[in-house]
Amino acid sequence: MTPAGPAGPSLLGWVALGGAAGGLLRWLLGELVPDGPGFALTTWCLNVLGSFALALLPLTLLTATARRGRRLRPQLTALLGPGLLGGFTTLSAYSLTTRDLLAQGRPLLAAAYSLGTLVAALAGVAIARRWESRAHVPAPAGRA
């Protein structure tokens, strides 16, 4: 949903395109640097990085559009936010890793992985918000 209401068909296409790209990027990075046994470090890093990037996205988009003197396009937000970064960071990978650790009889590592992912992702969001609050975003040309 967008702030104004349900997404229209054109925005759904942008989300789907970004989601496909984000999922493919996640898969490629996982193939390039596969998780080892035990703590799934690659999956963990991808989720934390994606959470940070998703929290930083509004500032990045606003800064880029303000510098060009243009308005923010909803298609770009849909493509990059819920699309690309939504496909890149998935709860399913996080849940699957936790389930696998439990199935291996490693409940403490599963708990550490679950809690560690949550804490690190929230820390990434907090860092992005801190940057955002310190950043000066110039107003678009012709606007006050």
Coordinates of N, CA, C and O in Angstrom, one line a residue:
M1 N 0.8 -1.2 0.0 CA 0.0 0.0 0.0 C 0.9 1.2 0.0 O 1.9 1.3 0.6
T2 N 0.4 2.2 -0.7 CA 1.1 3.5 -0.7 C 0.4 4.4 0.4 O -0.7 4.0 0.8
P3 N 0.9 5.5 0.8 CA 0.3 6.3 1.7 C -1.1 6.7 1.3 O -2.0 6.9 2.1
A4 N -1.4 6.9 0.0 CA -2.7 7.3 -0.5 C -3.7 6.2 -0.6 O -4.8 6.4 -0.8
G5 N -3.2 4.9 -0.5 CA -4.2 3.8 -0.6 C -3.5 2.6 -1.3 O -2.3 2.6 -1.5
P6 N -4.3 1.7 -1.8 CA -3.7 0.5 -2.5 C -2.9 0.9 -3.7 O -3.3 1.8 -4.4
A7 N -1.9 0.1 -4.0 CA -1.1 0.4 -5.1 C -1.8 0.0 -6.4 O -2.5 -0.9 -6.5
G8 N -1.6 0.9 -7.4 CA -2.3 0.6 -8.7 C -1.5 -0.5 -9.4 O -0.4 -0.9 -9.1
P9 N -2.1 -0.9 -10.5 CA -1.4 -2.0 -11.3 C 0.0 -1.6 -11.8 O 0.9 -2.5 -11.8
S10 N 0.2 -0.4 -12.1 CA 1.6 0.0 -12.6 C 2.6 -0.1 -11.5 O 3.7 -0.5 -11.7
L11 N 2.2 0.3 -10.3 CA 3.2 0.2 -9.2 C 3.4 -1.3 -8.8 O 4.5 -1.7 -8.4
L12 N 2.4 -2.1 -8.9 CA 2.6 -3.6 -8.6 C 3.7 -4.2 -9.6 O 4.5 -5.0 -9.2
G13 N 3.7 -3.7 -10.8 CA 4.7 -4.2 -11.8 C 6.1 -3.8 -11.4 O 7.0 -4.6 -11.5
W14 N 6.2 -2.6 -10.9 CA 7.5 -2.1 -10.4 C 8.0 -2.9 -9.2 O 9.2 -3.2 -9.1
V15 N 7.1 -3.2 -8.3 CA 7.4 -4.0 -7.1 C 7.9 -5.4 -7.5 O 8.9 -5.9 -7.1
A16 N 7.1 -6.0 -8.5 CA 7.5 -7.3 -8.9 C 8.8 -7.3 -9.6 O 9.6 -8.2 -9.4
L17 N 9.1 -6.3 -10.4 CA 10.4 -6.3 -11.1 C 11.5 -6.1 -10.1 O 12.5 -6.8 -10.2
G18 N 11.3 -5.2 -9.2 CA 12.4 -5.0 -8.1 C 12.5 -6.3 -7.3 O 13.6 -6.6 -6.9
G19 N 11.4 -6.9 -6.9 CA 11.4 -8.1 -6.1 C 12.2 -9.2 -6.8 O 13.0 -10.0 -6.2
A20 N 12.0 -9.4 -8.1 CA 12.7 -10.4 -8.9 C 14.2 -10.1 -8.8 O 15.0 -11.0 -8.6
A21 N 14.6 -8.8 -9.0 CA 16.0 -8.5 -9.0 C 16.6 -8.6 -7.7 O 17.7 -9.1 -7.5
G22 N 15.9 -8.3 -6.6 CA 16.4 -8.4 -5.2 C 16.6 -9.9 -4.9 O 17.6 -10.2 -4.2
G23 N 15.6 -10.7 -5.2 CA 15.7 -12.1 -4.9 C 16.9 -12.8 -5.7 O 17.6 -13.6 -5.1
L24 N 17.0 -12.4 -6.9 CA 18.1 -12.9 -7.7 C 19.5 -12.4 -7.1 O 20.4 -13.2 -7.0
L25 N 19.6 -11.2 -6.7 CA 20.8 -10.7 -6.1 C 21.1 -11.4 -4.8 O 22.3 -11.8 -4.6
R26 N 20.1 -11.7 -4.0 CA 20.3 -12.4 -2.8 C 20.8 -13.8 -3.1 O 21.8 -14.3 -2.5
W27 N 20.2 -14.5 -4.1 CA 20.6 -15.8 -4.4 C 22.0 -15.9 -5.0 O 22.8 -16.7 -4.6
L28 N 22.4 -14.9 -5.8 CA 23.7 -14.8 -6.4 C 24.8 -14.6 -5.3 O 25.8 -15.3 -5.3
L29 N 24.5 -13.7 -4.4 CA 25.5 -13.5 -3.3 C 25.6 -14.7 -2.4 O 26.7 -15.0 -1.9
G30 N 24.5 -15.4 -2.2 CA 24.5 -16.6 -1.4 C 25.3 -17.7 -2.1 O 25.9 -18.6 -1.4
E31 N 25.3 -17.8 -3.4 CA 26.0 -18.8 -4.2 C 27.5 -18.4 -4.2 O 28.4 -19.2 -4.1
L32 N 27.8 -17.1 -4.2 CA 29.2 -16.6 -4.3 C 29.9 -16.8 -2.9 O 31.0 -17.3 -2.8
V33 N 29.1 -16.6 -1.8 CA 29.6 -16.7 -0.5 C 28.6 -17.6 0.3 O 27.8 -17.0 1.0
P34 N 28.6 -18.9 0.2 CA 27.6 -19.7 0.8 C 27.8 -19.7 2.3 O 28.8 -19.5 2.9
D35 N 26.6 -19.9 3.0 CA 26.6 -20.1 4.4 C 27.4 -21.3 4.8 O 27.2 -22.3 4.1
G36 N 28.1 -21.3 5.8 CA 28.8 -22.5 6.3 C 27.9 -23.2 7.3 O 26.8 -22.8 7.6
P37 N 28.4 -24.2 7.9 CA 27.7 -24.9 8.9 C 27.5 -24.0 10.2 O 28.4 -23.2 10.5
G38 N 26.5 -24.2 10.9 CA 26.3 -23.4 12.1 C 25.6 -22.1 11.8 O 24.6 -22.0 11.1
F39 N 26.2 -21.0 12.3 CA 25.7 -19.7 12.1 C 25.7 -19.3 10.7 O 26.8 -19.3 10.0
A40 N 24.6 -19.0 10.1 CA 24.5 -18.6 8.7 C 24.9 -17.2 8.4 O 24.1 -16.3 8.3
L41 N 26.2 -17.0 8.4 CA 26.8 -15.6 8.4 C 26.4 -14.8 7.1 O 26.0 -13.6 7.2
T42 N 26.4 -15.5 6.0 CA 26.0 -14.8 4.7 C 24.6 -14.3 4.8 O 24.3 -13.1 4.5
T43 N 23.7 -15.2 5.1 CA 22.3 -14.8 5.2 C 22.1 -13.7 6.2 O 21.3 -12.7 6.0
W44 N 22.7 -13.8 7.4 CA 22.7 -12.8 8.4 C 23.1 -11.5 7.9 O 22.5 -10.4 8.1
C45 N 24.3 -11.4 7.2 CA 24.8 -10.2 6.7 C 23.9 -9.6 5.6 O 23.7 -8.3 5.6
L46 N 23.3 -10.4 4.8 CA 22.4 -9.9 3.7 C 21.2 -9.3 4.4 O 20.7 -8.2 3.9
N47 N 20.6 -9.9 5.4 CA 19.5 -9.3 6.0 C 19.8 -8.0 6.8 O 19.0 -7.1 6.7
V48 N 20.9 -8.0 7.4 CA 21.3 -6.8 8.2 C 21.6 -5.6 7.2 O 21.1 -4.5 7.3
L49 N 22.3 -5.9 6.1 CA 22.6 -4.9 5.1 C 21.4 -4.4 4.4 O 21.2 -3.2 4.2
G50 N 20.5 -5.3 4.1 CA 19.2 -4.9 3.5 C 18.3 -4.1 4.4 O 17.7 -3.1 3.9
S51 N 18.3 -4.4 5.7 CA 17.6 -3.6 6.6 C 18.1 -2.2 6.7 O 17.4 -1.2 6.7
F52 N 19.4 -2.1 6.8 CA 20.1 -0.8 6.8 C 19.8 0.0 5.5 O 19.4 1.2 5.6
A53 N 19.9 -0.7 4.4 CA 19.6 0.0 3.1 C 18.2 0.4 3.0 O 17.9 1.5 2.5
L54 N 17.3 -0.4 3.4 CA 15.8 0.0 3.4 C 15.5 1.1 4.3 O 14.8 2.0 3.9
A55 N 16.2 1.2 5.4 CA 16.0 2.4 6.3 C 16.6 3.6 5.8 O 16.1 4.7 6.0
L56 N 17.7 3.5 5.0 CA 18.4 4.6 4.4 C 17.8 5.1 3.1 O 18.0 6.2 2.7
L57 N 17.0 4.3 2.5 CA 16.4 4.6 1.2 C 15.6 5.9 1.1 O 15.9 6.6 0.2
P58 N 14.8 6.2 2.1 CA 14.0 7.5 1.9 C 15.0 8.7 1.8 O 14.8 9.6 1.0
L59 N 16.0 8.7 2.7 CA 17.0 9.8 2.7 C 17.7 9.9 1.3 O 17.9 10.9 0.7
T60 N 18.1 8.7 0.9 CA 18.9 8.7 -0.4 C 18.0 9.1 -1.6 O 18.5 9.9 -2.4
L61 N 16.8 8.7 -1.6 CA 15.9 9.1 -2.7 C 15.6 10.6 -2.6 O 15.6 11.3 -3.6
L62 N 15.3 11.1 -1.4 CA 15.0 12.5 -1.3 C 16.1 13.4 -1.6 O 16.0 14.4 -2.3
T63 N 17.3 13.0 -1.2 CA 18.5 13.8 -1.5 C 18.8 13.8 -3.0 O 19.0 14.8 -3.6
A64 N 18.7 12.6 -3.7 CA 18.9 12.5 -5.1 C 17.9 13.3 -5.9 O 18.3 14.1 -6.9
T65 N 16.7 13.3 -5.6 CA 15.6 14.0 -6.3 C 15.7 15.5 -6.0 O 15.5 16.3 -6.9
A66 N 16.1 15.9 -4.8 CA 16.2 17.3 -4.5 C 17.3 17.9 -5.2 O 17.2 19.1 -5.7
R67 N 18.4 17.2 -5.4 CA 19.6 17.8 -6.1 C 19.2 18.0 -7.6 O 19.8 18.9 -8.2
R68 N 18.4 17.2 -8.1 CA 18.0 17.3 -9.5 C 16.8 18.3 -9.7 O 16.4 18.5 -10.8
G69 N 16.2 18.7 -8.6 CA 15.1 19.6 -8.7 C 13.8 18.9 -9.2 O 13.0 19.5 -9.8
R70 N 13.7 17.6 -8.9 CA 12.6 16.9 -9.4 C 11.8 16.3 -8.2 O 12.3 16.2 -7.1
R71 N 10.6 15.9 -8.5 CA 9.8 15.3 -7.5 C 10.1 13.8 -7.4 O 10.5 13.2 -8.4
L72 N 9.9 13.2 -6.3 CA 10.1 11.7 -6.1 C 9.0 11.0 -6.9 O 7.9 11.2 -6.7
R73 N 9.4 10.0 -7.7 CA 8.5 9.2 -8.5 C 8.1 8.0 -7.6 O 9.0 7.3 -7.1
P74 N 6.8 7.7 -7.6 CA 6.4 6.6 -6.8 C 6.9 5.2 -7.4 O 7.1 4.3 -6.7
Q75 N 7.1 5.2 -8.7 CA 7.6 4.0 -9.3 C 9.0 3.7 -8.8 O 9.3 2.5 -8.6
L76 N 9.8 4.7 -8.6 CA 11.2 4.4 -8.1 C 11.1 3.9 -6.7 O 11.9 3.0 -6.3
T77 N 10.3 4.5 -5.9 CA 10.1 4.0 -4.5 C 9.6 2.6 -4.5 O 10.1 1.8 -3.7
A78 N 8.6 2.3 -5.3 CA 8.1 0.9 -5.4 C 9.2 -0.1 -5.8 O 9.3 -1.2 -5.3
L79 N 9.9 0.3 -6.9 CA 11.0 -0.6 -7.4 C 12.0 -0.9 -6.4 O 12.4 -2.0 -6.2
L80 N 12.5 0.2 -5.7 CA 13.7 0.0 -4.8 C 13.3 -0.5 -3.4 O 14.0 -1.3 -2.8
G81 N 12.2 0.0 -2.8 CA 11.8 -0.3 -1.5 C 11.3 -1.7 -1.3 O 12.0 -2.7 -1.1
P82 N 9.9 -1.8 -1.5 CA 9.3 -3.1 -1.3 C 9.8 -4.1 -2.4 O 9.8 -5.3 -2.2
G83 N 10.2 -3.6 -3.5 CA 10.7 -4.5 -4.6 C 12.1 -5.0 -4.4 O 12.2 -6.1 -3.8
L84 N 13.1 -4.3 -4.8 CA 14.5 -4.7 -4.7 C 14.9 -5.1 -3.3 O 15.3 -6.2 -3.1
L85 N 14.7 -4.2 -2.4 CA 15.2 -4.5 -1.0 C 14.3 -5.5 -0.3 O 14.7 -6.2 0.6
G86 N 13.0 -5.5 -0.6 CA 12.1 -6.5 -0.1 C 12.4 -7.9 -0.5 O 12.4 -8.8 0.2
G87 N 12.8 -8.0 -1.8 CA 13.3 -9.3 -2.3 C 14.6 -9.7 -1.8 O 15.0 -10.9 -1.6
F88 N 15.5 -8.7 -1.5 CA 16.8 -9.0 -1.0 C 16.8 -9.4 0.4 O 17.6 -10.3 0.8
T89 N 16.0 -8.8 1.3 CA 15.9 -9.2 2.7 C 14.6 -10.0 2.9 O 13.5 -9.4 2.7
T90 N 14.7 -11.2 3.2 CA 13.5 -12.0 3.3 C 13.4 -12.7 4.7 O 14.4 -13.2 5.2
L91 N 12.2 -12.6 5.3 CA 12.0 -13.3 6.5 C 12.1 -14.8 6.4 O 12.4 -15.5 7.3
S92 N 11.8 -15.3 5.2 CA 11.8 -16.7 4.9 C 13.2 -17.3 5.1 O 13.4 -18.4 5.7
A93 N 14.2 -16.6 4.6 CA 15.6 -17.0 4.8 C 16.0 -17.0 6.2 O 16.7 -18.0 6.7
Y94 N 15.6 -16.1 6.9 CA 15.9 -15.9 8.4 C 15.2 -17.1 9.1 O 15.8 -17.7 10.0
S95 N 13.9 -17.3 8.8 CA 13.2 -18.4 9.5 C 13.7 -19.8 9.1 O 13.8 -20.6 10.0
L96 N 14.1 -20.0 7.9 CA 14.6 -21.3 7.4 C 15.9 -21.6 8.1 O 16.1 -22.7 8.6
T97 N 16.8 -20.6 8.3 CA 18.0 -20.8 8.9 C 17.8 -21.2 10.4 O 18.5 -22.1 10.9
T98 N 16.9 -20.5 11.1 CA 16.6 -20.8 12.5 C 16.0 -22.2 12.6 O 16.4 -22.9 13.5
R99 N 15.1 -22.5 11.7 CA 14.5 -23.9 11.7 C 15.6 -24.9 11.5 O 15.6 -26.0 12.2
D100 N 16.5 -24.7 10.6 CA 17.6 -25.7 10.3 C 18.5 -25.9 11.5 O 18.9 -27.0 11.8
L101 N 18.8 -24.8 12.2 CA 19.6 -24.9 13.4 C 18.9 -25.7 14.5 O 19.5 -26.5 15.2
L102 N 17.6 -25.5 14.6 CA 16.8 -26.2 15.6 C 16.8 -27.7 15.2 O 16.9 -28.6 16.1
A103 N 16.6 -28.0 13.9 CA 16.6 -29.4 13.5 C 17.9 -30.1 13.7 O 18.0 -31.3 13.8
Q104 N 19.0 -29.3 13.7 CA 20.3 -29.9 13.9 C 20.6 -30.1 15.4 O 21.7 -30.5 15.8
G105 N 19.6 -29.7 16.3 CA 19.8 -29.9 17.7 C 20.6 -28.8 18.3 O 21.3 -29.0 19.3
R106 N 20.6 -27.6 17.7 CA 21.4 -26.5 18.2 C 20.5 -25.3 18.6 O 20.5 -24.2 18.0
P107 N 19.7 -25.5 19.7 CA 18.8 -24.5 20.1 C 19.4 -23.2 20.5 O 18.9 -22.1 20.3
L108 N 20.6 -23.2 21.2 CA 21.2 -22.0 21.6 C 21.7 -21.2 20.4 O 21.6 -19.9 20.4
L109 N 22.3 -21.9 19.5 CA 22.7 -21.1 18.3 C 21.5 -20.6 17.5 O 21.6 -19.5 17.0
A110 N 20.4 -21.3 17.4 CA 19.2 -20.9 16.8 C 18.7 -19.6 17.5 O 18.3 -18.6 16.8
A111 N 18.7 -19.6 18.8 CA 18.2 -18.5 19.5 C 19.2 -17.3 19.3 O 18.7 -16.1 19.1
A112 N 20.5 -17.5 19.3 CA 21.4 -16.5 19.1 C 21.3 -15.9 17.7 O 21.4 -14.7 17.5
Y113 N 21.1 -16.8 16.7 CA 20.9 -16.3 15.4 C 19.6 -15.4 15.2 O 19.7 -14.4 14.6
S114 N 18.5 -15.9 15.8 CA 17.3 -15.2 15.7 C 17.4 -13.8 16.4 O 17.0 -12.8 15.8
L115 N 17.9 -13.8 17.6 CA 18.0 -12.6 18.4 C 19.1 -11.7 17.8 O 18.9 -10.5 17.7
G116 N 20.2 -12.3 17.3 CA 21.3 -11.5 16.7 C 20.8 -10.8 15.5 O 21.2 -9.7 15.2
T117 N 20.0 -11.5 14.6 CA 19.5 -10.9 13.4 C 18.6 -9.7 13.7 O 18.8 -8.6 13.1
L118 N 17.7 -9.9 14.7 CA 16.8 -8.8 15.0 C 17.6 -7.6 15.6 O 17.4 -6.5 15.2
V119 N 18.5 -7.8 16.5 CA 19.3 -6.8 17.1 C 20.1 -6.0 16.1 O 20.1 -4.8 16.0
A120 N 20.8 -6.8 15.2 CA 21.7 -6.2 14.2 C 20.9 -5.4 13.2 O 21.3 -4.3 12.8
A121 N 19.7 -5.9 12.8 CA 18.9 -5.2 11.8 C 18.3 -4.0 12.4 O 18.3 -2.9 11.7
L122 N 17.9 -4.0 13.6 CA 17.4 -2.8 14.3 C 18.5 -1.8 14.5 O 18.3 -0.6 14.4
A123 N 19.8 -2.2 14.8 CA 20.9 -1.3 14.9 C 21.2 -0.7 13.5 O 21.4 0.5 13.5
G124 N 21.1 -1.4 12.4 CA 21.2 -0.8 11.1 C 20.2 0.2 10.8 O 20.5 1.3 10.3
V125 N 19.0 0.0 11.2 CA 17.9 1.0 11.1 C 18.2 2.2 11.9 O 18.0 3.3 11.4
A126 N 18.6 2.0 13.1 CA 18.9 3.1 14.0 C 20.1 4.0 13.5 O 20.0 5.2 13.5
I127 N 21.1 3.3 12.9 CA 22.2 4.1 12.3 C 21.7 4.9 11.1 O 22.0 6.1 10.9
A128 N 20.9 4.3 10.3 CA 20.4 5.0 9.1 C 19.5 6.2 9.5 O 19.6 7.2 8.9
R129 N 18.7 6.0 10.6 CA 17.8 7.1 11.1 C 18.7 8.2 11.6 O 18.4 9.4 11.5
R130 N 19.8 7.9 12.3 CA 20.7 8.9 12.8 C 21.3 9.7 11.7 O 21.4 10.9 11.7
W131 N 21.8 9.0 10.6 CA 22.3 9.7 9.5 C 21.2 10.6 8.9 O 21.5 11.7 8.5
E132 N 20.0 10.1 8.8 CA 18.9 10.8 8.2 C 18.6 12.1 9.0 O 18.4 13.2 8.4
S133 N 18.7 12.0 10.3 CA 18.4 13.2 11.1 C 19.5 14.2 11.0 O 19.2 15.4 11.3
R134 N 20.7 13.8 10.7 CA 21.8 14.8 10.6 C 22.0 15.3 9.2 O 22.7 16.3 9.0
A135 N 21.4 14.7 8.2 CA 21.5 15.1 6.8 C 20.7 16.3 6.5 O 19.6 16.4 7.0
H136 N 21.2 17.1 5.7 CA 20.4 18.3 5.2 C 20.0 18.0 3.8 O 20.9 17.8 2.9
V137 N 18.7 17.8 3.6 CA 18.2 17.6 2.3 C 17.7 18.9 1.7 O 16.8 19.5 2.2
P138 N 18.4 19.3 0.6 CA 18.0 20.6 0.0 C 16.6 20.5 -0.6 O 16.2 19.4 -1.1
A139 N 15.8 21.6 -0.6 CA 14.5 21.6 -1.2 C 14.6 21.5 -2.7 O 15.6 22.1 -3.2
P140 N 13.7 20.9 -3.4 CA 13.8 20.9 -4.9 C 13.7 22.3 -5.4 O 13.1 23.2 -4.8
A141 N 14.3 22.4 -6.6 CA 14.4 23.8 -7.2 C 13.0 24.3 -7.4 O 12.1 23.6 -7.8
G142 N 12.7 25.6 -7.1 CA 11.4 26.2 -7.2 C 10.5 25.9 -6.1 O 9.3 26.3 -6.1
R143 N 11.0 25.2 -5.1 CA 10.1 24.9 -3.9 C 10.8 25.5 -2.7 O 12.0 25.6 -2.5
A144 N 10.0 25.9 -1.7 CA 10.5 26.4 -0.4 C 10.6 25.3 0.6 O 9.9 24.3 0.6

